[in-house]
PDB file of N, CA, C and O and ligand atoms in Angstrom:
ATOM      1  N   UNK A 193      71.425  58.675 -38.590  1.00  0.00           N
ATOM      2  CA  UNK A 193      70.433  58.982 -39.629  1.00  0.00           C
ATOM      3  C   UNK A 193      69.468  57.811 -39.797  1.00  0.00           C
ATOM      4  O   UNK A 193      69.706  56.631 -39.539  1.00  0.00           O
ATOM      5  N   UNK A 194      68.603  58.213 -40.163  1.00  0.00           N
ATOM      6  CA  UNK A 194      67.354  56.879 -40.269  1.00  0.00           C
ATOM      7  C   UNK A 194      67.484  56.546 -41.439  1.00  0.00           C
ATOM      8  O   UNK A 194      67.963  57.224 -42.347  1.00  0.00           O
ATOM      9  N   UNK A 195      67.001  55.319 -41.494  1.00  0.00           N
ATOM     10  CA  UNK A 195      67.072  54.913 -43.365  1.00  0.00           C
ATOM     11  C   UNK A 195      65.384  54.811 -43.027  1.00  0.00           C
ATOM     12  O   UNK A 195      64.764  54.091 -42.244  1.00  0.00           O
ATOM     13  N   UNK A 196      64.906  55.955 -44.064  1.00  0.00           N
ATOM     14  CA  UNK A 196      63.522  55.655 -44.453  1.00  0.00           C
ATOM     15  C   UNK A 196      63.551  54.341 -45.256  1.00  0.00           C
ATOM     16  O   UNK A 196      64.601  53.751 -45.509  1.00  0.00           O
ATOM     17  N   UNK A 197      62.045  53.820 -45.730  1.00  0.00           N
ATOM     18  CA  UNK A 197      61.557  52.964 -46.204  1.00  0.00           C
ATOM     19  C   UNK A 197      60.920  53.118 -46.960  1.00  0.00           C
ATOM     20  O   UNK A 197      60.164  53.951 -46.460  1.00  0.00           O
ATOM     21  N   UNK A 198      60.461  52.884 -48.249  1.00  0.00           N
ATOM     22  CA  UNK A 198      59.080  53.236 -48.964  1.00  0.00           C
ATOM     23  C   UNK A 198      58.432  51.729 -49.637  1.00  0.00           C
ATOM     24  O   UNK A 198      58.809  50.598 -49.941  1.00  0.00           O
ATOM     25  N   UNK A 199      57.167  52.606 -49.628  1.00  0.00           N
ATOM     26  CA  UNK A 199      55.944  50.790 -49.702  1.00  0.00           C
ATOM     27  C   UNK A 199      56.128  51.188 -51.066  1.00  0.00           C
ATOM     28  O   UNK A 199      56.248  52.252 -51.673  1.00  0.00           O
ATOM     29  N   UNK A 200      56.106  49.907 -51.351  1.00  0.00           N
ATOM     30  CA  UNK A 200      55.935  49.432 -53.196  1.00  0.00           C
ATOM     31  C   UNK A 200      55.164  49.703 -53.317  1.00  0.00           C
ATOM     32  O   UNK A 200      55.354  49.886 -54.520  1.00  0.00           O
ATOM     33  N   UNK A 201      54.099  50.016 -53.177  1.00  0.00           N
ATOM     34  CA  UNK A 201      52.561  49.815 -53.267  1.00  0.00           C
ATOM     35  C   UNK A 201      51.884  51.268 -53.608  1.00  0.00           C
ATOM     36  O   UNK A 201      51.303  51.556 -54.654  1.00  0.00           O
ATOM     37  N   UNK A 202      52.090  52.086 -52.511  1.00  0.00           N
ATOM     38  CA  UNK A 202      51.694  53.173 -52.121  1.00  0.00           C
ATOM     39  C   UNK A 202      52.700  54.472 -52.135  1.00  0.00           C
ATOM     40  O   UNK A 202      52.267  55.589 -52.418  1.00  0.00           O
ATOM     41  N   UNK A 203      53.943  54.259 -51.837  1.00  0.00           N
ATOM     42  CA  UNK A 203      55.385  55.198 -52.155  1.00  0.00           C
ATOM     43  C   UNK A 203      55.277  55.671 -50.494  1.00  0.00           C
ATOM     44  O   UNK A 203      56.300  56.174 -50.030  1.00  0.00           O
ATOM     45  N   UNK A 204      54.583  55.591 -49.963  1.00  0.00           N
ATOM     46  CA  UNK A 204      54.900  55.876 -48.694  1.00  0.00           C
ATOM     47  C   UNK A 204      55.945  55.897 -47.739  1.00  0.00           C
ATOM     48  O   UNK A 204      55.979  54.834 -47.119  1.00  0.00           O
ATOM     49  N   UNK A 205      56.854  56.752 -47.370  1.00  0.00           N
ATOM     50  CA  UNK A 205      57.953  56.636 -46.615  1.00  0.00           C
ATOM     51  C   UNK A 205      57.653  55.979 -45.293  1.00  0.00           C
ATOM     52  O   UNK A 205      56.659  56.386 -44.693  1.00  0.00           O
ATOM     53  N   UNK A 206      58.262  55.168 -44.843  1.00  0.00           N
ATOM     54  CA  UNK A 206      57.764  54.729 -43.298  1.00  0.00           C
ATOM     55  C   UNK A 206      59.492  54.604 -42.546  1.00  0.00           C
ATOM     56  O   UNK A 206      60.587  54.414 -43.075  1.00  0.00           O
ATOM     57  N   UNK A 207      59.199  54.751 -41.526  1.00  0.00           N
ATOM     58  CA  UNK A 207      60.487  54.525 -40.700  1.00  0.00           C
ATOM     59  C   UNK A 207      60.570  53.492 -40.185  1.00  0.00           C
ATOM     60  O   UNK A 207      61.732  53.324 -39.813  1.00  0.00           O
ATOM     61  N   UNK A 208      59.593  52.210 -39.820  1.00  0.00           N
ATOM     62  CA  UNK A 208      60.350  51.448 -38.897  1.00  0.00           C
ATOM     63  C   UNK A 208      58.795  50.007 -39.011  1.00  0.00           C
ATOM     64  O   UNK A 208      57.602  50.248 -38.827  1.00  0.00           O
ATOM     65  N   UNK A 209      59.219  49.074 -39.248  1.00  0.00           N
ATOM     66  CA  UNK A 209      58.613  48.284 -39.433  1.00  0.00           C
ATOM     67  C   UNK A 209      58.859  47.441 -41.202  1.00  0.00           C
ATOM     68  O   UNK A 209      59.273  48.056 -42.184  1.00  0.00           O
ATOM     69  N   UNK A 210      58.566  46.308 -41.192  1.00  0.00           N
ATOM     70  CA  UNK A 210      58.045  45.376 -42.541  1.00  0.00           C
ATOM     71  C   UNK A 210      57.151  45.642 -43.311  1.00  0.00           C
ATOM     72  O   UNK A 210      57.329  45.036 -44.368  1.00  0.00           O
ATOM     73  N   UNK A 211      56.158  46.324 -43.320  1.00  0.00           N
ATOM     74  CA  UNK A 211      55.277  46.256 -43.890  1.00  0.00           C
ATOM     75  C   UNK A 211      54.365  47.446 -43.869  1.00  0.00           C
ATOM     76  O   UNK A 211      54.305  47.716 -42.670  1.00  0.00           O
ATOM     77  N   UNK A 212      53.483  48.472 -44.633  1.00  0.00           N
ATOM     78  CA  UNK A 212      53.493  49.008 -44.642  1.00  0.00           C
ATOM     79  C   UNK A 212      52.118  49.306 -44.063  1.00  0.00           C
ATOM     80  O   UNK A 212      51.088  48.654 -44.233  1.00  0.00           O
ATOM     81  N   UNK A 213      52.358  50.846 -43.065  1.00  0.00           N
ATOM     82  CA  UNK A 213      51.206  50.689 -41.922  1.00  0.00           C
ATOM     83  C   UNK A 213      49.985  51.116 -42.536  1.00  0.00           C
ATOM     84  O   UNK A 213      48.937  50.655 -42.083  1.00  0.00           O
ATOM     85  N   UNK A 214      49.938  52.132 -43.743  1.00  0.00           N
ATOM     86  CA  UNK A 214      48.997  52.285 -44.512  1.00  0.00           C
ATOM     87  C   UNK A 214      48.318  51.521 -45.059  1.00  0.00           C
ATOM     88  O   UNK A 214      47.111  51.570 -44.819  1.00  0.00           O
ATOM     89  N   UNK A 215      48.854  50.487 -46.038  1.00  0.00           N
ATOM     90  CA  UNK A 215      48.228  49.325 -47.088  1.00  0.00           C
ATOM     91  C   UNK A 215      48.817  47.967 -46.965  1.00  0.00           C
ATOM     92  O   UNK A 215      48.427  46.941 -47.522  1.00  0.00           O
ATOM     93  N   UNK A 216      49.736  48.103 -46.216  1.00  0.00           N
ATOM     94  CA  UNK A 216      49.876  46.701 -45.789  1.00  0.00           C
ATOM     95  C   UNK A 216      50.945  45.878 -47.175  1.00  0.00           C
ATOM     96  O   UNK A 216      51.207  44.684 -47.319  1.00  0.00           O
ATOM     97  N   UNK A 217      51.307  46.911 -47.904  1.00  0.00           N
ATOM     98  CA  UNK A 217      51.913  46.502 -48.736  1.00  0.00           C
ATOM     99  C   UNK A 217      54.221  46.540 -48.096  1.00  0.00           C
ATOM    100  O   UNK A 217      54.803  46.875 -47.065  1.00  0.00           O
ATOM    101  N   UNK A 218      54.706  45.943 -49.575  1.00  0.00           N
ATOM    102  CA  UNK A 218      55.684  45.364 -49.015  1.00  0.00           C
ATOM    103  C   UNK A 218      57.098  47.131 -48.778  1.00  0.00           C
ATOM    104  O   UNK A 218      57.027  48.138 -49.482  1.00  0.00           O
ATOM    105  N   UNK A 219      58.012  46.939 -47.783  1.00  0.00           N
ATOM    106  CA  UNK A 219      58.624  48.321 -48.388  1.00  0.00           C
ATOM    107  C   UNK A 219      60.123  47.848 -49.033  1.00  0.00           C
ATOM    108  O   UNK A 219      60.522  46.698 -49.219  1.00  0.00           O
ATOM    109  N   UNK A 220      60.659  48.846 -49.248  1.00  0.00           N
ATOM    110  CA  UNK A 220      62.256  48.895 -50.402  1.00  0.00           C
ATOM    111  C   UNK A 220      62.534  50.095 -49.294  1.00  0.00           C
ATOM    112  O   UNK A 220      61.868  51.024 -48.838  1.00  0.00           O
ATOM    113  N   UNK A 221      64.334  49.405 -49.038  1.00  0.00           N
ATOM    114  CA  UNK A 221      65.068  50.690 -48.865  1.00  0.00           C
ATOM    115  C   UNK A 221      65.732  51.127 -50.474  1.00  0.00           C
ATOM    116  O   UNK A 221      66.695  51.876 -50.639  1.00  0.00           O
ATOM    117  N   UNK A 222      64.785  50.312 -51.781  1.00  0.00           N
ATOM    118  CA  UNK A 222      65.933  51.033 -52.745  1.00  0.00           C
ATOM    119  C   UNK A 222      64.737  52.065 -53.533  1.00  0.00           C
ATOM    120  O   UNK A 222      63.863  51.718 -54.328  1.00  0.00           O
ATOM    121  N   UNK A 223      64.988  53.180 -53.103  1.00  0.00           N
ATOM    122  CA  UNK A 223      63.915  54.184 -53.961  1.00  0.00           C
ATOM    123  C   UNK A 223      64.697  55.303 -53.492  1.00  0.00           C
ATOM    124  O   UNK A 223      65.527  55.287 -52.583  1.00  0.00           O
ATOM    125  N   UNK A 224      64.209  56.638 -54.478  1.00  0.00           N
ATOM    126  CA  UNK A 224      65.170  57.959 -54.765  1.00  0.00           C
ATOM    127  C   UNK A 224      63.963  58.844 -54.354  1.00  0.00           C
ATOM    128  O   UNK A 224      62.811  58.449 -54.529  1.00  0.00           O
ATOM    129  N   UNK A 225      64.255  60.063 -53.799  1.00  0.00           N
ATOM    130  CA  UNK A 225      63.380  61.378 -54.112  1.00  0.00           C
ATOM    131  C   UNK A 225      62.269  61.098 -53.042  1.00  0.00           C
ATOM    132  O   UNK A 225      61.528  60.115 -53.020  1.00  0.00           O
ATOM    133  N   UNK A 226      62.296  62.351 -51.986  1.00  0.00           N
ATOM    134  CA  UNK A 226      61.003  62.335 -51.389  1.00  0.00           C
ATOM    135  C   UNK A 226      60.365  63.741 -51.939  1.00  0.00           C
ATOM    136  O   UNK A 226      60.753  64.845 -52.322  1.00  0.00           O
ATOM    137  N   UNK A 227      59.067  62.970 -51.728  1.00  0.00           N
ATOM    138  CA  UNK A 227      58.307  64.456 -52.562  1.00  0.00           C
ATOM    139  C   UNK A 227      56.901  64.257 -51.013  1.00  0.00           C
ATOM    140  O   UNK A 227      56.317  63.215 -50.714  1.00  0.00           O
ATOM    141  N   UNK A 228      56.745  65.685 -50.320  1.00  0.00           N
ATOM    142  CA  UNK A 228      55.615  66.014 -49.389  1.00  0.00           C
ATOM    143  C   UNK A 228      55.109  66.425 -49.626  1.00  0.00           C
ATOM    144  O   UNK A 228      55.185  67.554 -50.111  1.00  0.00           O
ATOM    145  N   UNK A 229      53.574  65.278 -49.299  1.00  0.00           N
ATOM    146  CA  UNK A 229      52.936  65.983 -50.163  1.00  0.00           C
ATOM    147  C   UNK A 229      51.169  66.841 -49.213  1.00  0.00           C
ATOM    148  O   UNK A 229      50.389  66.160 -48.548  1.00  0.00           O
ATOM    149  N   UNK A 230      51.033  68.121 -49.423  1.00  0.00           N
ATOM    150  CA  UNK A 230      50.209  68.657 -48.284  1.00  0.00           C
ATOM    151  C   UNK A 230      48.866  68.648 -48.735  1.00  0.00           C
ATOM    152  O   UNK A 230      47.908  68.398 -48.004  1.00  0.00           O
ATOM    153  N   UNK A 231      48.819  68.834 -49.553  1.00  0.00           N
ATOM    154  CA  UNK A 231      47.035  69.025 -50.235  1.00  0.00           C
ATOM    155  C   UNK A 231      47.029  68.637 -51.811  1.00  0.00           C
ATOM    156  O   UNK A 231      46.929  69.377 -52.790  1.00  0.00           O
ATOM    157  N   UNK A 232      47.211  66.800 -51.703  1.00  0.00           N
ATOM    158  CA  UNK A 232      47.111  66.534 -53.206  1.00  0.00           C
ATOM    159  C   UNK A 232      45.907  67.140 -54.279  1.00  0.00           C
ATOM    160  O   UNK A 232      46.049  67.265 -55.495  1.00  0.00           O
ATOM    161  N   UNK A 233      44.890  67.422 -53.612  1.00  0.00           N
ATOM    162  CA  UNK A 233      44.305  68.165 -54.969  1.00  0.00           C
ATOM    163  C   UNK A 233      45.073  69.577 -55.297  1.00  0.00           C
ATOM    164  O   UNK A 233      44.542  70.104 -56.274  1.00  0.00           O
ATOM    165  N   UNK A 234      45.740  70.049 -54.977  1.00  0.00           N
ATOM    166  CA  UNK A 234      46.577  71.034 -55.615  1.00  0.00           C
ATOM    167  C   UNK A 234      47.599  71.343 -56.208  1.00  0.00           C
ATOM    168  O   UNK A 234      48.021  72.339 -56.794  1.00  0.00           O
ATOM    169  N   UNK A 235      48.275  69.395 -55.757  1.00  0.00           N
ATOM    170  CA  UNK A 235      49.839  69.335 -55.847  1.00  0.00           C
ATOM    171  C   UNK A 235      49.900  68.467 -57.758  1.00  0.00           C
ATOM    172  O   UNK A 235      49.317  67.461 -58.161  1.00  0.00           O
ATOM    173  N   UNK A 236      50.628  69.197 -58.316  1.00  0.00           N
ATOM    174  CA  UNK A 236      50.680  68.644 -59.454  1.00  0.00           C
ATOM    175  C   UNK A 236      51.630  67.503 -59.649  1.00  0.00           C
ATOM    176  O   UNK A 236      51.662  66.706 -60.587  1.00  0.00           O
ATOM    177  N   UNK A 237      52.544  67.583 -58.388  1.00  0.00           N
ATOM    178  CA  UNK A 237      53.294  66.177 -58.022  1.00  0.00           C
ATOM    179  C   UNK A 237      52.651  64.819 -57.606  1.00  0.00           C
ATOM    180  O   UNK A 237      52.882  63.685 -58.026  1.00  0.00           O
ATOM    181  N   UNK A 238      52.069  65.114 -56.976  1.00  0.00           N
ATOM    182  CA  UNK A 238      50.795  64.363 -56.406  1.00  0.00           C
ATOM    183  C   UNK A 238      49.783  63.727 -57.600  1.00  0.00           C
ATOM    184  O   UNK A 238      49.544  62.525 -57.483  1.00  0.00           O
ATOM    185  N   UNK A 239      49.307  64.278 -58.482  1.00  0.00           N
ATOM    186  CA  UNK A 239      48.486  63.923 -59.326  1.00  0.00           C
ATOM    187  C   UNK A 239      49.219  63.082 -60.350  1.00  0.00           C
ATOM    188  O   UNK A 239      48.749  62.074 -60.877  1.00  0.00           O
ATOM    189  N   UNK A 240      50.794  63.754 -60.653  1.00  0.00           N
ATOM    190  CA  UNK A 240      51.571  63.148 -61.678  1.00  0.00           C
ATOM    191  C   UNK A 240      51.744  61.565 -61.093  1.00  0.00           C
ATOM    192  O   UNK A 240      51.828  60.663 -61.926  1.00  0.00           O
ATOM    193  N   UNK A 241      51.793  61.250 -59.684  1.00  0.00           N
ATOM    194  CA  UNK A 241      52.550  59.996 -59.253  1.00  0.00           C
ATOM    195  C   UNK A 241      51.386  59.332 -58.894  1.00  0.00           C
ATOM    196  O   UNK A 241      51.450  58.165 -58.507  1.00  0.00           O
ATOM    197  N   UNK A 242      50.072  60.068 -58.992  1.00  0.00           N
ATOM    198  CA  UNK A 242      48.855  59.044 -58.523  1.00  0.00           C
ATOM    199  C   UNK A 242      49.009  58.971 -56.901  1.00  0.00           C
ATOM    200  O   UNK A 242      49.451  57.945 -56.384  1.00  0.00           O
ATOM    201  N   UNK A 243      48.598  60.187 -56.058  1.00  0.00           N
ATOM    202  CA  UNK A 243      49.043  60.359 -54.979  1.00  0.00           C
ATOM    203  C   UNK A 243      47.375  61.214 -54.147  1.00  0.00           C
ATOM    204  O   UNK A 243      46.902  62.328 -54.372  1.00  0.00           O
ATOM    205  N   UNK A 244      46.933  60.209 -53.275  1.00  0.00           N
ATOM    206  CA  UNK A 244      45.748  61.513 -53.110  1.00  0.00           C
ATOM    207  C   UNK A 244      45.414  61.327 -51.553  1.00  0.00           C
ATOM    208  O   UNK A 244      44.376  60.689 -51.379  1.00  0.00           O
ATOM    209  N   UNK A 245      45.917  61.649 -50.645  1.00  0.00           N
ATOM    210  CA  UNK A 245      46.779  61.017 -49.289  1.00  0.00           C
ATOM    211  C   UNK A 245      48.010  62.125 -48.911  1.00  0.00           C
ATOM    212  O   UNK A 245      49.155  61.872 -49.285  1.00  0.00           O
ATOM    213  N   UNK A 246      47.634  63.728 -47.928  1.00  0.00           N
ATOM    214  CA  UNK A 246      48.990  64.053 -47.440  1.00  0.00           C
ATOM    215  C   UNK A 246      49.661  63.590 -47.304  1.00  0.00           C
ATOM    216  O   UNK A 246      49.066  62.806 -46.565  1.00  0.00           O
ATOM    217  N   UNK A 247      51.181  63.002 -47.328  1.00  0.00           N
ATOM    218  CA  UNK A 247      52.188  62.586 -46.591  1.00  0.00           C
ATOM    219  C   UNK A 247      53.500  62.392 -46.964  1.00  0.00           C
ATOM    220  O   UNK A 247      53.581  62.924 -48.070  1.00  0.00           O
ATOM    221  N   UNK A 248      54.727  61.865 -46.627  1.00  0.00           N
ATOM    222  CA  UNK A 248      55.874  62.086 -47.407  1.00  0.00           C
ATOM    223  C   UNK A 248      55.935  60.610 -48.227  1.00  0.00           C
ATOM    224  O   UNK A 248      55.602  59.466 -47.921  1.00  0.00           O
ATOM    225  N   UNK A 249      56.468  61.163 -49.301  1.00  0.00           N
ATOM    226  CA  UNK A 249      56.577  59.502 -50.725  1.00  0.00           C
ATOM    227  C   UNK A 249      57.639  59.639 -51.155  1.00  0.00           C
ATOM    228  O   UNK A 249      58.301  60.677 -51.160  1.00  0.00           O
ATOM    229  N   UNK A 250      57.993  58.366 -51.661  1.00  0.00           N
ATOM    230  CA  UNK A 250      59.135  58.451 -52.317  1.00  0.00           C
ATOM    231  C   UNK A 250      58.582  58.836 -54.171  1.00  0.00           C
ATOM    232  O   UNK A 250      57.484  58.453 -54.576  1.00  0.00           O
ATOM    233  N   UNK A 251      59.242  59.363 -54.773  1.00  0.00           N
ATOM    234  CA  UNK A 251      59.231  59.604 -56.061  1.00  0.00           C
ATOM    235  C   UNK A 251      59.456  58.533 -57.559  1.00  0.00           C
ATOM    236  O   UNK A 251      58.992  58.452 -58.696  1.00  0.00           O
ATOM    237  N   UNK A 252      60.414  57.872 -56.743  1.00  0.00           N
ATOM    238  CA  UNK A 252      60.677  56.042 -57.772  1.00  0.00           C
ATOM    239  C   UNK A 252      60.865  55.269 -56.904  1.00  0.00           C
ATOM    240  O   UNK A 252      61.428  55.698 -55.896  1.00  0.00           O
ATOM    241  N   UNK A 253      60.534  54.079 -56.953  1.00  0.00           N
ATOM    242  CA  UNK A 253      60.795  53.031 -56.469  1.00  0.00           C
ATOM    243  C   UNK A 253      61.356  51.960 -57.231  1.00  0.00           C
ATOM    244  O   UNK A 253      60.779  51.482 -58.208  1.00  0.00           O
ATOM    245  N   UNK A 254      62.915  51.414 -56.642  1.00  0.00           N
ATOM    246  CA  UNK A 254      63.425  50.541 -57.366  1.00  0.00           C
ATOM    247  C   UNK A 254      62.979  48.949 -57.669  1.00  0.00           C
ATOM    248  O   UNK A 254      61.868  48.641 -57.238  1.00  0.00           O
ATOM    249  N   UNK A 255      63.574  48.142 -58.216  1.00  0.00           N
ATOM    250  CA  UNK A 255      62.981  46.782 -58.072  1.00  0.00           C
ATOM    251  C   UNK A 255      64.003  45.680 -57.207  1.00  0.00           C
ATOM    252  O   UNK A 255      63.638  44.520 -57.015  1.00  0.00           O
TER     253      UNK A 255
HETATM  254 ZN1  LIG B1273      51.687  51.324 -48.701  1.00  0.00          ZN
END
């Protein structure tokens, strides 16, 4: 199984690397909940988490 990753920054799940390929920000393997997301102007998940970028996120991110 892969251990996803998600950027502090952005919630972005990434698989494989330090740093995050989107924003360059830092990632956590400690975060809960992926939420995919396909067409943030429609997704009310998306808008709730400040999300405006298809792709898979994590939902919290720990500290
Ligand atoms: Zn990021």
């Amino acid at each position: 199984m892969t251990t996803l990753k998600a950027c502090k920054e952005c919630r972005r799940l990434v698989e494989k690397g330090r740093k995050c390929p989107y924003c360059g920000g830092e990632l956590t393997t400690n975060w809960k909940g992926i939420v995919i997301i396909i067409d943030p102007e429609k997704s009310e998940v998306a808008k709730a988490i400040g999300i405006t970028t298809p792709g898979k996120y994590a939902i919290r991110i720990g500290k």
